[in-house]
């Protein structure tokens, strides 16, 4: 079967695969450079030198970062926002989407129209900032969670997915005495596990990469997210709370290796989780697109 499949490939297919493979290899070089520089021993570091592989391997930059209060605080902030935000996103999105699938729900068309309206119109930065301020959420982790409990796109996709579930399953459950809540918890949720896995990844990546809203709503440096801290490390010469003095009196940890190590540490959790949810991520693109 594999021989037949290879024979059926045209010259155009080989050219496409070759081009895409070349692009993939080239795309890996920036990541390899960042990783190599982060693992470079401070004593052998040379500014403005391209490191495909370190001249001498060392974990000094990682050891230094993990002992600083700035990185520890940012990691805890980002972890809390990601976990709490993702859990609430899943709960709100799937419960509201299920309600919107029921035509007998009072005000359904109004709420559905409101959701669709937000797909085309957005209040903007200033009204959102005023809303967060009036809610008393400035300098709070919840300023990055409450205003984005769900999104119109997520609701519509999950709603379409739930509408593709055969209604006979709900009818048979109600005949057996299940209430609407029982149907939702015992029938809809188990059948929606692929969708839940896909959107868990979507929401988790979104919260983990929170940058702009954190920059606007949080001014307390102790509550910065990882992305805001990395911005300080990459763009500014003197990052807040992170200096160049290493743990040893003899060796200084270069600022550049600290920056690169911070970037690697920020990417690592998503890189570890993504392979396990990759198949659901691919399915998530097609959720709700086919009915019947």
Coordinates of N, CA, C and O in Angstrom, one line a residue, residues 93 96-103 105-120 151-160 163 291:
X93 N -18.1 28.6 28.2 CA -18.3 28.4 26.7 C -19.2 27.3 26.5 O -20.2 27.4 25.7
X96 N -22.9 27.9 28.0 CA -23.7 28.9 27.2 C -24.0 28.4 25.8 O -25.1 28.6 25.3
X97 N -23.0 27.7 25.2 CA -23.2 27.2 23.9 C -24.4 26.1 23.9 O -25.2 26.1 23.0
X98 N -24.5 25.3 24.9 CA -25.5 24.4 25.1 C -26.9 25.0 25.2 O -27.9 24.6 24.6
X99 N -26.9 26.1 26.0 CA -28.2 26.9 26.1 C -28.6 27.5 24.8 O -29.8 27.6 24.5
X100 N -27.6 27.9 24.0 CA -28.0 28.6 22.7 C -28.5 27.5 21.7 O -29.1 27.9 20.6
X101 N -28.3 26.3 21.9 CA -28.8 25.3 21.0 C -30.3 25.0 21.2 O -30.9 24.4 20.3
X102 N -30.8 25.5 22.3 CA -32.2 25.2 22.6 C -33.1 26.4 22.1 O -33.0 27.5 22.7
X103 N -33.9 26.1 21.1 CA -34.8 27.1 20.6 C -35.9 27.6 21.5 O -36.4 28.7 21.4
X105 N -35.5 28.3 24.7 CA -34.9 29.1 25.8 C -35.4 30.6 25.5 O -35.2 31.1 24.4
X106 N -35.9 31.2 26.6 CA -36.4 32.5 26.4 C -35.2 33.5 26.2 O -34.2 33.5 26.9
X107 N -35.3 34.3 25.2 CA -34.3 35.3 24.8 C -33.1 34.7 24.0 O -32.1 35.4 23.9
X108 N -33.3 33.5 23.5 CA -32.2 32.8 22.8 C -31.7 33.7 21.6 O -30.6 33.9 21.4
X109 N -32.7 34.1 20.8 CA -32.3 34.9 19.6 C -31.6 36.2 20.0 O -30.7 36.6 19.2
X110 N -32.0 36.8 21.1 CA -31.4 38.1 21.5 C -29.9 37.8 21.8 O -29.0 38.5 21.4
X111 N -29.7 36.8 22.7 CA -28.3 36.4 23.1 C -27.5 36.0 21.9 O -26.3 36.3 21.8
X112 N -28.1 35.2 21.0 CA -27.3 34.7 19.9 C -27.0 35.9 19.0 O -25.8 36.0 18.4
X113 N -27.9 36.8 18.8 CA -27.6 38.0 18.0 C -26.5 38.9 18.6 O -25.7 39.4 17.9
X114 N -26.5 38.9 20.0 CA -25.5 39.7 20.7 C -24.1 39.1 20.4 O -23.1 39.8 20.2
X115 N -24.1 37.8 20.5 CA -22.8 37.1 20.3 C -22.3 37.3 18.9 O -21.1 37.7 18.7
X116 N -23.2 37.2 17.9 CA -22.8 37.4 16.5 C -22.3 38.9 16.3 O -21.4 39.1 15.5
X117 N -23.0 39.8 16.9 CA -22.7 41.2 16.8 C -21.2 41.5 17.2 O -20.6 42.3 16.5
X118 N -20.8 40.8 18.2 CA -19.4 41.1 18.7 C -18.4 40.5 17.7 O -17.2 40.8 17.9
X119 N -18.8 39.7 16.8 CA -17.8 39.2 15.8 C -17.4 40.3 14.8 O -16.3 40.3 14.3
X120 N -18.3 41.3 14.7 CA -18.0 42.4 13.7 C -17.7 43.7 14.3 O -17.0 44.5 13.7
X151 N -15.5 33.7 23.9 CA -15.4 34.5 22.7 C -16.5 34.1 21.8 O -17.0 33.0 21.9
X152 N -16.9 35.0 20.9 CA -18.0 34.7 20.0 C -17.7 33.6 19.1 O -18.5 32.7 18.8
X153 N -16.4 33.5 18.6 CA -16.0 32.4 17.7 C -16.1 31.1 18.4 O -16.6 30.1 17.8
X154 N -15.6 31.0 19.6 CA -15.7 29.8 20.4 C -17.1 29.3 20.6 O -17.5 28.1 20.5
X155 N -18.0 30.2 21.0 CA -19.4 29.9 21.3 C -20.1 29.4 20.0 O -20.8 28.4 20.1
X156 N -19.8 30.0 18.9 CA -20.5 29.6 17.6 C -20.0 28.2 17.2 O -20.8 27.3 16.8
X157 N -18.7 28.0 17.3 CA -18.1 26.7 16.9 C -18.7 25.6 17.8 O -19.1 24.5 17.4
X158 N -18.6 25.8 19.1 CA -19.1 24.8 20.1 C -20.6 24.5 19.9 O -21.1 23.4 20.0
X159 N -21.3 25.6 19.7 CA -22.8 25.5 19.5 C -23.1 24.6 18.2 O -23.9 23.7 18.3
X160 N -22.3 24.9 17.2 CA -22.5 24.1 15.9 C -22.2 22.6 16.2 O -22.8 21.7 15.7
X163 N -25.0 21.0 18.1 CA -26.2 20.7 17.3 C -26.0 19.5 16.4 O -27.0 19.0 15.9
X291 N -22.4 18.6 9.5 CA -23.6 18.1 10.3 C -24.1 16.9 9.6 O -23.9 16.6 8.4

